Structures are given as C-alpha cells and as structure tokens.
Short mmCIF file of C-alpha atoms in Angstrom, two decimals:
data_model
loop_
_atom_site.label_atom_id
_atom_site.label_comp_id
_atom_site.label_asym_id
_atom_site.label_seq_id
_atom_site.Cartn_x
_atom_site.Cartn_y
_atom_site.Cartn_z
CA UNK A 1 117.41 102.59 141.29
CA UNK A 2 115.01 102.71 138.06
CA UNK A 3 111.75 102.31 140.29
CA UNK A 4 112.93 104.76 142.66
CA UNK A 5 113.71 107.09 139.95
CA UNK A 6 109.97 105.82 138.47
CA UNK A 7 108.09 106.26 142.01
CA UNK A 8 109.90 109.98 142.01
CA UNK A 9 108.56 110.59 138.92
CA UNK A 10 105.08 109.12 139.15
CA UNK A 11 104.63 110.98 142.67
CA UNK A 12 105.79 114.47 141.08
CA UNK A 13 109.04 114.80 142.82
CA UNK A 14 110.82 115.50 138.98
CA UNK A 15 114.70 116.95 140.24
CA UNK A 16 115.11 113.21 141.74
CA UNK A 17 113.70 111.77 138.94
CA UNK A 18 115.69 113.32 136.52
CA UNK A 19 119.03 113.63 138.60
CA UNK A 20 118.39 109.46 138.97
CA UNK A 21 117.50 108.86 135.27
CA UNK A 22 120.81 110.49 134.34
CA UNK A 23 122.81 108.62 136.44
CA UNK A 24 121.25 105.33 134.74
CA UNK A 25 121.75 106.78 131.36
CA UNK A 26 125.38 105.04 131.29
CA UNK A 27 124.20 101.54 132.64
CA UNK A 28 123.65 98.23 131.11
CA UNK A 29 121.28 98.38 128.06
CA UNK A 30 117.84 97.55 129.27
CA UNK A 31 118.49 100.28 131.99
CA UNK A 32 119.82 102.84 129.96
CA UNK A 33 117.03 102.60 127.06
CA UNK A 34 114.33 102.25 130.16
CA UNK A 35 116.14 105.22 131.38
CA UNK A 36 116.43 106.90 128.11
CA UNK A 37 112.64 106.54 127.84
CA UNK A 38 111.40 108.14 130.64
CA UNK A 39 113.94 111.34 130.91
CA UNK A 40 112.46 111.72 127.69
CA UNK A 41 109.31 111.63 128.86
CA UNK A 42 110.22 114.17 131.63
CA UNK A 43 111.48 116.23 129.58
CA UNK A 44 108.41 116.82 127.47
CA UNK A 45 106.22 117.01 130.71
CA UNK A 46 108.74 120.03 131.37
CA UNK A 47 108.77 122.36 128.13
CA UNK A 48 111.99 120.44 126.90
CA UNK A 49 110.68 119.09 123.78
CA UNK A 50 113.86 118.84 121.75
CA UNK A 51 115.61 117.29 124.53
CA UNK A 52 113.12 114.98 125.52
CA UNK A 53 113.09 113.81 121.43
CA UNK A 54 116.54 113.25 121.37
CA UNK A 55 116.30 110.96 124.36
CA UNK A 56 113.63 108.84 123.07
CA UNK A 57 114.94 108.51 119.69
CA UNK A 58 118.45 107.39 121.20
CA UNK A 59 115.97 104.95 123.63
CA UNK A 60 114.26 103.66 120.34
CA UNK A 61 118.08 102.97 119.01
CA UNK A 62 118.96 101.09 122.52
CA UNK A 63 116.09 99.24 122.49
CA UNK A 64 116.20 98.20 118.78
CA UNK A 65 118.53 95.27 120.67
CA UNK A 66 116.76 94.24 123.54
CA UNK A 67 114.98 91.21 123.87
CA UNK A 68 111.13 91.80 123.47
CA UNK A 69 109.32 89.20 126.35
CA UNK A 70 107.83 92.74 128.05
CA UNK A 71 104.25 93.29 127.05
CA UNK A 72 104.29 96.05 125.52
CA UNK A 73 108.21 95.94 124.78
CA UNK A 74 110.11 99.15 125.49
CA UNK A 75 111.00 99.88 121.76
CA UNK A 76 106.68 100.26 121.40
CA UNK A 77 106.49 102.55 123.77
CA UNK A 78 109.53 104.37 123.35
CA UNK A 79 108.29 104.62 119.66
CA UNK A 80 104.56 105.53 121.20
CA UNK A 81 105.61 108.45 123.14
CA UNK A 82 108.06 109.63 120.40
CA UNK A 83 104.86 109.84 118.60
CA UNK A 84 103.17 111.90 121.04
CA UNK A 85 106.15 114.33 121.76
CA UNK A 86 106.18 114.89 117.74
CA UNK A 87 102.29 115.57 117.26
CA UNK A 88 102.81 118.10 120.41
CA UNK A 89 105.58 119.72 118.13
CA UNK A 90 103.54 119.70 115.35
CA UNK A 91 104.96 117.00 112.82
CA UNK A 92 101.85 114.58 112.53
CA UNK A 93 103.58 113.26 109.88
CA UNK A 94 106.32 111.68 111.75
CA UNK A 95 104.05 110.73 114.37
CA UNK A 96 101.79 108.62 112.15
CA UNK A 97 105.60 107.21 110.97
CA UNK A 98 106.30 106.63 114.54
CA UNK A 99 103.27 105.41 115.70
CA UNK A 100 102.97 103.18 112.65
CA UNK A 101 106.89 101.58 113.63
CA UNK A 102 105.35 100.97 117.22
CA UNK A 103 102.65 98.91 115.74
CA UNK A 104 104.80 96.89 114.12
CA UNK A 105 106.85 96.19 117.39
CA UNK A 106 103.38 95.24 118.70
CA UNK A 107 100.21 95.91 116.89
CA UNK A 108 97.69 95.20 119.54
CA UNK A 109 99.42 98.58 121.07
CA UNK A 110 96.28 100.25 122.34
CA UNK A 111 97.09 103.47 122.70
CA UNK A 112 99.04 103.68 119.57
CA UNK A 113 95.73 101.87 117.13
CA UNK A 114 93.65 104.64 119.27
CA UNK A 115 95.88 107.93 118.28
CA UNK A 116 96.72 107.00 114.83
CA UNK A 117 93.17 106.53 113.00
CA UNK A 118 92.05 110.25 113.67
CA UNK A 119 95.54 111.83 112.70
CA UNK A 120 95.62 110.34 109.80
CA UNK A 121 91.62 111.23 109.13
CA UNK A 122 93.26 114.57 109.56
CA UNK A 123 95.70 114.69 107.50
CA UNK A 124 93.25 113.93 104.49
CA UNK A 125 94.89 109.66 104.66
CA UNK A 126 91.09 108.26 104.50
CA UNK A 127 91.57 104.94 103.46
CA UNK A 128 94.60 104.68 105.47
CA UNK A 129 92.13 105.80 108.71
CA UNK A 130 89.58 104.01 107.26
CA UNK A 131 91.78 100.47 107.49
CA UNK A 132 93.16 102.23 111.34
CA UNK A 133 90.33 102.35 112.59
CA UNK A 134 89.41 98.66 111.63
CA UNK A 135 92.38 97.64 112.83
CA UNK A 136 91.10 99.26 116.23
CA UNK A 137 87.77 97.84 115.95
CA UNK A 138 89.08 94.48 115.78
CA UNK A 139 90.87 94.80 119.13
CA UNK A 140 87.90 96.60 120.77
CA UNK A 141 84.70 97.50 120.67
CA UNK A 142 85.23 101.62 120.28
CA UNK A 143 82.00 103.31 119.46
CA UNK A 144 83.82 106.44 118.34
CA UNK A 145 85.82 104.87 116.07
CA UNK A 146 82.13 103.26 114.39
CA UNK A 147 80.95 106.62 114.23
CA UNK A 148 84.50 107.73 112.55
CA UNK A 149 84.08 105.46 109.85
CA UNK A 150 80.78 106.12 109.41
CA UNK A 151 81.65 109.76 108.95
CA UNK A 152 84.53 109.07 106.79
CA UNK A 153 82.83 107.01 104.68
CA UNK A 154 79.85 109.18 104.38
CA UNK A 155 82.25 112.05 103.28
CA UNK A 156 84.23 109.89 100.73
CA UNK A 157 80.67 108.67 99.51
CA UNK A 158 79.81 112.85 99.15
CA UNK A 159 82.98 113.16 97.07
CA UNK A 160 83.07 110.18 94.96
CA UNK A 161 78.88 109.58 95.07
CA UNK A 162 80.78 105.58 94.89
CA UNK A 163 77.48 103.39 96.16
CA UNK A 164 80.24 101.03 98.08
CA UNK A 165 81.06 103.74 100.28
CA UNK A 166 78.00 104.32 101.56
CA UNK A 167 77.07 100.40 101.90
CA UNK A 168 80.52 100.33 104.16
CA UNK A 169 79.51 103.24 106.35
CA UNK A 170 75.94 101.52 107.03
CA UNK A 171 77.68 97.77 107.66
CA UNK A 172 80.23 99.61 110.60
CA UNK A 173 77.02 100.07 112.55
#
C-alpha cells in the first residue's frame, strides 16, 4: 500500500496519496515513519507547513529505532527534508541543526553536504562553511563549492588581511 500511496504521489494524484499515507500512519514502525515522512512531505508541497513539520519530526522520532541497512536510512532523510521545510519557514538555524543531525545518520548525504555549506556562509558561520564545503569537496568534485571557498576565504582574508587565508583560497583551485 506504501508504493501505491508513493506512485499516487510521484504521479500528482495527492487526495490518494494522502488519504493512503494516513491510513499507514497507524502500521508497523518502518511503515508508519516511511509514512510519516512523506505526508510530511505532502504537506509542505501543499501550503501545510506546520503540519507537514509535525509529521516529519514525529517520522524522525519513529525512525530513531529502525534498523539503518537503507542507503540513505529514513531517519537522514526524514531529518533532510525537515531541514528543507524549516529553511522554507525561515529558521536556517534549525535547518543547519537538522541538516547537521542527518549527516551524522549518514554523512556522505549528498543533498544534505550540498544545502548546508551556503546556509551557513549565510548566516555569517565561515569557518563552519569553510570545513562544509570541504566536507563536500571530498565527496565530489563541485566547482561551485571551489569557487565558494575561494570567495569565503578571499573575504575572511579582506577582514583579517591573515596571509593563510589567502594561501587557502589559491590551494582550493
């Protein structure tokens, strides 16, 4: 019933998605966190932000004690997309937090090492983005996230006229 209520959702037919996630909600536990997770999900993709947080946080607390053989396990994602749902409200500090706890489910986590580097460059966290977007680099090439730290270090170099700064923005490239 979970892939049907997965192909609904993935093909755009959302009332059967959501009228099939809800009747999983009350199943065994890797169903009802997997379920969890995506009405959360739908629930952001339809203007129901606080709703769709509450599900994923109560998904991150069912999947806390799940067995984690997936690649990436549900609690990363869940943890992910709470992430994304709270930079959309406009808390980038608790999506850094979140993204940060679904790198240490799984920290090769793609799209989690790819969001939280610039947010945190945002947020005025340089070193912290500075050591991100390593930490990015050393899964992938990214030639954004080069040109990041070359930026950031070029601006910290401005502030603090610190010679080392400038020697690690020229060794990124």
């Amino acid at each position: 019933m979970l892939e049907q209520a997965l192909h609904a959702h993935r093909s755009g037919d959302l009332a059967t998605a959501e009228a099939t996630y809800l009747k999983l909600l009350d199943s065994t536990a890797p169903v009802a966190a997997e379920a969890h997770h995506l009405l959360g999900m739908l629930c952001s993709q339809t203007g129901r932000a606080e709703e769709g947080l509450t599900l994923l946080r109560h998904a991150i607390t069912l999947a806390e004690s799940l067995p984690r053989h997936d690649d990436p396990p549900l609690l990363a994602k869940a943890w992910h997309n709470l992430g994304l749902l709270l930079r959309q409200q406009g808390d980038p500090n608790a999506a850094v937090s979140a993204w940060q706890q679904a790198l240490a489910v799984t920290p090769t986590l793609l799209p989690s090492l790819q969001a939280l580097p610039p947010l945190l460059a945002e947020l005025g966290r340089t070193d912290e983005a500075l050591a991100a977007y390593r930490t990015l680099l050393a899964r992938q090439d990214d030639p954004a996230a080069r040109l990041a730290i070359g930026q950031l270090c070029h601006l910290r170099w401005q502030d603090t006229q610190h010679p080392d700064d400038l020697q690690a923005a020229r060794s990124e490239y």
